[in-house]
Amino acid sequence: MSVSVDALSVGFGIGVVGFHWYAPLVFGVTAGAFTVAGYWIGRWIGIKCRDWAEILAAVILIVIGIKIMVGG
């Protein structure tokens, strides 16, 4: 839900500033490309690290959370 609200505010901003119609298209294609890339990277890591992929993912999320809390 928060991503949708964020996208809505960006859309309003793009409309108010007067960007051309293709700006949202570029944002959408870029977001889609990163989503697909994340899926394939995650799948590759899951295959390579089958036994401990969940632990690795948990450690990465914890590190990101700590970094956000610290303000880095």
CSV table of N, CA, C and O in Angstrom, one decimal:
chain,number,residue,atom,x,y,z
A,1,MET,N,0.8,-1.2,0.0
A,1,MET,CA,0.0,0.0,0.0
A,1,MET,C,0.9,1.3,0.0
A,1,MET,O,0.6,2.2,-0.7
A,2,SER,N,2.0,1.3,0.8
A,2,SER,CA,2.8,2.5,0.8
A,2,SER,C,3.5,2.7,-0.5
A,2,SER,O,3.7,3.9,-0.8
A,3,VAL,N,3.8,1.7,-1.2
A,3,VAL,CA,4.5,1.9,-2.5
A,3,VAL,C,3.5,2.5,-3.5
A,3,VAL,O,3.8,3.4,-4.2
A,4,SER,N,2.2,2.1,-3.4
A,4,SER,CA,1.2,2.7,-4.3
A,4,SER,C,1.0,4.2,-4.0
A,4,SER,O,0.8,5.0,-4.9
A,5,VAL,N,0.9,4.5,-2.7
A,5,VAL,CA,0.8,5.9,-2.3
A,5,VAL,C,2.0,6.7,-2.8
A,5,VAL,O,1.8,7.9,-3.3
A,6,ASP,N,3.1,6.2,-2.6
A,6,ASP,CA,4.3,6.9,-3.1
A,6,ASP,C,4.3,7.1,-4.6
A,6,ASP,O,4.6,8.1,-5.1
A,7,ALA,N,3.9,6.0,-5.3
A,7,ALA,CA,3.8,6.2,-6.8
A,7,ALA,C,2.7,7.2,-7.2
A,7,ALA,O,2.9,7.9,-8.2
A,8,LEU,N,1.7,7.3,-6.4
A,8,LEU,CA,0.6,8.3,-6.7
A,8,LEU,C,1.2,9.7,-6.5
A,8,LEU,O,0.9,10.6,-7.4
A,9,SER,N,1.9,9.9,-5.5
A,9,SER,CA,2.5,11.2,-5.3
A,9,SER,C,3.5,11.6,-6.3
A,9,SER,O,3.6,12.7,-6.8
A,10,VAL,N,4.3,10.6,-6.8
A,10,VAL,CA,5.2,10.9,-7.9
A,10,VAL,C,4.5,11.2,-9.1
A,10,VAL,O,4.9,12.1,-9.9
A,11,GLY,N,3.4,10.5,-9.4
A,11,GLY,CA,2.6,10.8,-10.6
A,11,GLY,C,2.0,12.2,-10.6
A,11,GLY,O,2.0,12.9,-11.6
A,12,PHE,N,1.5,12.6,-9.4
A,12,PHE,CA,1.0,13.9,-9.3
A,12,PHE,C,2.1,15.0,-9.6
A,12,PHE,O,1.9,16.0,-10.3
A,13,GLY,N,3.3,14.7,-9.0
A,13,GLY,CA,4.4,15.6,-9.2
A,13,GLY,C,4.8,15.7,-10.6
A,13,GLY,O,5.1,16.8,-11.2
A,14,ILE,N,4.8,14.6,-11.3
A,14,ILE,CA,5.2,14.6,-12.7
A,14,ILE,C,4.2,15.4,-13.5
A,14,ILE,O,4.5,16.1,-14.4
A,15,GLY,N,2.9,15.2,-13.2
A,15,GLY,CA,1.9,15.9,-13.9
A,15,GLY,C,1.9,17.4,-13.7
A,15,GLY,O,1.7,18.2,-14.6
A,16,VAL,N,2.2,17.8,-12.5
A,16,VAL,CA,2.2,19.2,-12.1
A,16,VAL,C,3.4,19.9,-12.8
A,16,VAL,O,3.3,21.0,-13.3
A,17,VAL,N,4.6,19.2,-12.7
A,17,VAL,CA,5.8,19.8,-13.3
A,17,VAL,C,5.7,19.9,-14.8
A,17,VAL,O,6.3,20.8,-15.4
A,18,GLY,N,5.0,19.0,-15.4
A,18,GLY,CA,4.8,19.1,-16.8
A,18,GLY,C,5.7,18.2,-17.7
A,18,GLY,O,6.0,18.5,-18.8
A,19,PHE,N,6.1,17.1,-17.1
A,19,PHE,CA,6.9,16.1,-17.9
A,19,PHE,C,6.0,15.5,-19.0
A,19,PHE,O,4.8,15.5,-18.9
A,20,HIS,N,6.7,15.0,-20.0
A,20,HIS,CA,5.9,14.4,-21.1
A,20,HIS,C,5.4,13.1,-20.7
A,20,HIS,O,5.7,12.5,-19.6
A,21,TRP,N,4.5,12.5,-21.5
A,21,TRP,CA,3.8,11.3,-21.2
A,21,TRP,C,4.7,10.1,-21.0
A,21,TRP,O,4.3,9.1,-20.3
A,22,TYR,N,5.9,10.1,-21.6
A,22,TYR,CA,6.7,9.0,-21.5
A,22,TYR,C,7.5,8.8,-20.2
A,22,TYR,O,8.1,7.8,-20.0
A,23,ALA,N,7.5,9.8,-19.4
A,23,ALA,CA,8.2,9.8,-18.1
A,23,ALA,C,7.7,8.6,-17.2
A,23,ALA,O,8.4,7.8,-16.7
A,24,PRO,N,6.3,8.5,-17.0
A,24,PRO,CA,5.8,7.4,-16.2
A,24,PRO,C,6.1,6.0,-16.9
A,24,PRO,O,6.4,5.0,-16.2
A,25,LEU,N,6.2,6.0,-18.2
A,25,LEU,CA,6.5,4.8,-18.9
A,25,LEU,C,7.9,4.3,-18.6
A,25,LEU,O,8.2,3.2,-18.4
A,26,VAL,N,8.9,5.3,-18.6
A,26,VAL,CA,10.3,5.0,-18.3
A,26,VAL,C,10.4,4.5,-16.8
A,26,VAL,O,11.1,3.5,-16.6
A,27,PHE,N,9.6,5.1,-15.9
A,27,PHE,CA,9.6,4.7,-14.5
A,27,PHE,C,9.1,3.3,-14.4
A,27,PHE,O,9.7,2.4,-13.7
A,28,GLY,N,8.0,3.0,-15.1
A,28,GLY,CA,7.4,1.6,-15.0
A,28,GLY,C,8.3,0.6,-15.6
A,28,GLY,O,8.5,-0.5,-15.0
A,29,VAL,N,8.9,0.9,-16.8
A,29,VAL,CA,9.9,-0.1,-17.4
A,29,VAL,C,11.1,-0.3,-16.5
A,29,VAL,O,11.5,-1.5,-16.3
A,30,THR,N,11.6,0.7,-15.9
A,30,THR,CA,12.7,0.6,-15.0
A,30,THR,C,12.4,-0.2,-13.8
A,30,THR,O,13.1,-1.2,-13.4
A,31,ALA,N,11.3,0.0,-13.2
A,31,ALA,CA,10.8,-0.7,-12.0
A,31,ALA,C,10.6,-2.2,-12.4
A,31,ALA,O,11.0,-3.1,-11.6
A,32,GLY,N,10.0,-2.4,-13.5
A,32,GLY,CA,9.8,-3.8,-14.0
A,32,GLY,C,11.1,-4.5,-14.2
A,32,GLY,O,11.3,-5.7,-13.8
A,33,ALA,N,12.1,-3.9,-14.8
A,33,ALA,CA,13.4,-4.5,-15.1
A,33,ALA,C,14.1,-4.8,-13.8
A,33,ALA,O,14.7,-5.9,-13.6
A,34,PHE,N,14.0,-3.9,-12.8
A,34,PHE,CA,14.7,-4.2,-11.5
A,34,PHE,C,14.0,-5.4,-10.8
A,34,PHE,O,14.6,-6.2,-10.1
A,35,THR,N,12.6,-5.4,-10.9
A,35,THR,CA,11.9,-6.5,-10.3
A,35,THR,C,12.3,-7.9,-10.9
A,35,THR,O,12.6,-8.9,-10.2
A,36,VAL,N,12.4,-7.9,-12.2
A,36,VAL,CA,12.8,-9.2,-12.9
A,36,VAL,C,14.2,-9.5,-12.5
A,36,VAL,O,14.6,-10.7,-12.3
A,37,ALA,N,15.1,-8.5,-12.5
A,37,ALA,CA,16.5,-8.8,-12.1
A,37,ALA,C,16.6,-9.3,-10.7
A,37,ALA,O,17.4,-10.3,-10.5
A,38,GLY,N,15.8,-8.7,-9.8
A,38,GLY,CA,15.9,-9.2,-8.4
A,38,GLY,C,15.3,-10.6,-8.3
A,38,GLY,O,15.9,-11.5,-7.5
A,39,TYR,N,14.3,-11.0,-9.1
A,39,TYR,CA,13.8,-12.3,-9.1
A,39,TYR,C,14.9,-13.3,-9.6
A,39,TYR,O,15.1,-14.3,-8.9
A,40,TRP,N,15.5,-13.0,-10.7
A,40,TRP,CA,16.5,-13.9,-11.2
A,40,TRP,C,17.7,-14.1,-10.3
A,40,TRP,O,18.3,-15.1,-10.1
A,41,ILE,N,18.2,-13.0,-9.7
A,41,ILE,CA,19.3,-13.0,-8.8
A,41,ILE,C,18.9,-13.8,-7.6
A,41,ILE,O,19.7,-14.7,-7.1
A,42,GLY,N,17.7,-13.6,-7.0
A,42,GLY,CA,17.3,-14.3,-5.9
A,42,GLY,C,17.1,-15.8,-6.2
A,42,GLY,O,17.5,-16.7,-5.4
A,43,ARG,N,16.6,-16.1,-7.4
A,43,ARG,CA,16.5,-17.5,-7.8
A,43,ARG,C,17.9,-18.2,-7.9
A,43,ARG,O,18.1,-19.3,-7.4
A,44,TRP,N,18.9,-17.5,-8.5
A,44,TRP,CA,20.2,-18.0,-8.6
A,44,TRP,C,20.9,-18.2,-7.3
A,44,TRP,O,21.5,-19.3,-7.0
A,45,ILE,N,20.7,-17.3,-6.4
A,45,ILE,CA,21.2,-17.4,-5.0
A,45,ILE,C,20.6,-18.6,-4.3
A,45,ILE,O,21.2,-19.4,-3.6
A,46,GLY,N,19.3,-18.7,-4.5
A,46,GLY,CA,18.5,-19.8,-3.9
A,46,GLY,C,19.0,-21.2,-4.3
A,46,GLY,O,19.1,-22.1,-3.6
A,47,ILE,N,19.3,-21.3,-5.6
A,47,ILE,CA,19.8,-22.6,-6.1
A,47,ILE,C,21.2,-22.8,-5.6
A,47,ILE,O,21.6,-24.0,-5.2
A,48,LYS,N,22.1,-21.8,-5.6
A,48,LYS,CA,23.5,-22.0,-5.2
A,48,LYS,C,23.6,-22.2,-3.7
A,48,LYS,O,24.5,-22.9,-3.2
A,49,CYS,N,22.7,-21.6,-2.9
A,49,CYS,CA,22.8,-21.7,-1.5
A,49,CYS,C,21.6,-22.4,-0.9
A,49,CYS,O,21.0,-21.9,0.1
A,50,ARG,N,21.2,-23.4,-1.5
A,50,ARG,CA,20.0,-24.1,-1.2
A,50,ARG,C,19.8,-24.3,0.3
A,50,ARG,O,18.7,-24.0,0.9
A,51,ASP,N,20.8,-24.8,1.0
A,51,ASP,CA,20.6,-25.2,2.4
A,51,ASP,C,20.6,-24.0,3.3
A,51,ASP,O,19.9,-24.0,4.4
A,52,TRP,N,21.2,-22.9,3.0
A,52,TRP,CA,21.3,-21.8,4.0
A,52,TRP,C,20.8,-20.5,3.3
A,52,TRP,O,21.1,-19.4,3.8
A,53,ALA,N,20.0,-20.6,2.3
A,53,ALA,CA,19.5,-19.4,1.6
A,53,ALA,C,18.6,-18.5,2.5
A,53,ALA,O,18.7,-17.3,2.5
A,54,GLU,N,17.8,-19.2,3.3
A,54,GLU,CA,16.9,-18.5,4.2
A,54,GLU,C,17.7,-17.7,5.3
A,54,GLU,O,17.3,-16.6,5.7
A,55,ILE,N,18.7,-18.4,5.8
A,55,ILE,CA,19.5,-17.7,6.8
A,55,ILE,C,20.3,-16.5,6.2
A,55,ILE,O,20.3,-15.5,6.8
A,56,LEU,N,20.8,-16.7,5.0
A,56,LEU,CA,21.4,-15.6,4.3
A,56,LEU,C,20.5,-14.4,4.1
A,56,LEU,O,20.8,-13.3,4.4
A,57,ALA,N,19.3,-14.7,3.7
A,57,ALA,CA,18.3,-13.7,3.5
A,57,ALA,C,17.9,-13.0,4.8
A,57,ALA,O,17.8,-11.7,4.8
A,58,ALA,N,17.8,-13.7,5.8
A,58,ALA,CA,17.5,-13.1,7.1
A,58,ALA,C,18.6,-12.2,7.6
A,58,ALA,O,18.4,-11.1,8.1
A,59,VAL,N,19.9,-12.7,7.4
A,59,VAL,CA,21.0,-11.8,7.8
A,59,VAL,C,21.0,-10.5,7.0
A,59,VAL,O,21.3,-9.5,7.6
A,60,ILE,N,20.8,-10.6,5.7
A,60,ILE,CA,20.8,-9.4,4.9
A,60,ILE,C,19.7,-8.5,5.3
A,60,ILE,O,20.0,-7.3,5.5
A,61,LEU,N,18.5,-9.0,5.6
A,61,LEU,CA,17.4,-8.1,6.1
A,61,LEU,C,17.7,-7.5,7.4
A,61,LEU,O,17.4,-6.3,7.7
A,62,ILE,N,18.3,-8.2,8.3
A,62,ILE,CA,18.7,-7.7,9.6
A,62,ILE,C,19.8,-6.6,9.5
A,62,ILE,O,19.7,-5.5,10.1
A,63,VAL,N,20.8,-6.8,8.6
A,63,VAL,CA,21.8,-5.8,8.4
A,63,VAL,C,21.2,-4.5,7.8
A,63,VAL,O,21.5,-3.4,8.2
A,64,ILE,N,20.3,-4.7,6.8
A,64,ILE,CA,19.6,-3.5,6.2
A,64,ILE,C,18.8,-2.8,7.3
A,64,ILE,O,18.8,-1.5,7.4
A,65,GLY,N,18.1,-3.5,8.1
A,65,GLY,CA,17.3,-2.9,9.2
A,65,GLY,C,18.1,-2.1,10.2
A,65,GLY,O,17.8,-1.0,10.6
A,66,ILE,N,19.3,-2.7,10.6
A,66,ILE,CA,20.2,-2.0,11.5
A,66,ILE,C,20.7,-0.7,10.8
A,66,ILE,O,20.8,0.3,11.5
A,67,LYS,N,21.1,-0.8,9.5
A,67,LYS,CA,21.6,0.3,8.9
A,67,LYS,C,20.5,1.4,8.8
A,67,LYS,O,20.8,2.6,9.0
A,68,ILE,N,19.3,1.1,8.6
A,68,ILE,CA,18.2,2.1,8.6
A,68,ILE,C,18.0,2.7,10.0
A,68,ILE,O,17.8,3.9,10.1
A,69,MET,N,18.1,1.8,11.0
A,69,MET,CA,17.9,2.3,12.4
A,69,MET,C,19.0,3.3,12.8
A,69,MET,O,18.8,4.3,13.5
A,70,VAL,N,20.2,3.0,12.4
A,70,VAL,CA,21.4,3.8,12.8
A,70,VAL,C,21.4,5.1,12.0
A,70,VAL,O,21.8,6.1,12.5
A,71,GLY,N,20.8,5.0,10.8
A,71,GLY,CA,20.7,6.3,10.0
A,71,GLY,C,21.7,6.3,8.9
A,71,GLY,O,22.1,7.4,8.4
A,72,GLY,N,22.2,5.2,8.5
A,72,GLY,CA,23.3,5.2,7.5
A,72,GLY,C,22.7,5.1,6.2
A,72,GLY,O,22.8,5.6,5.2
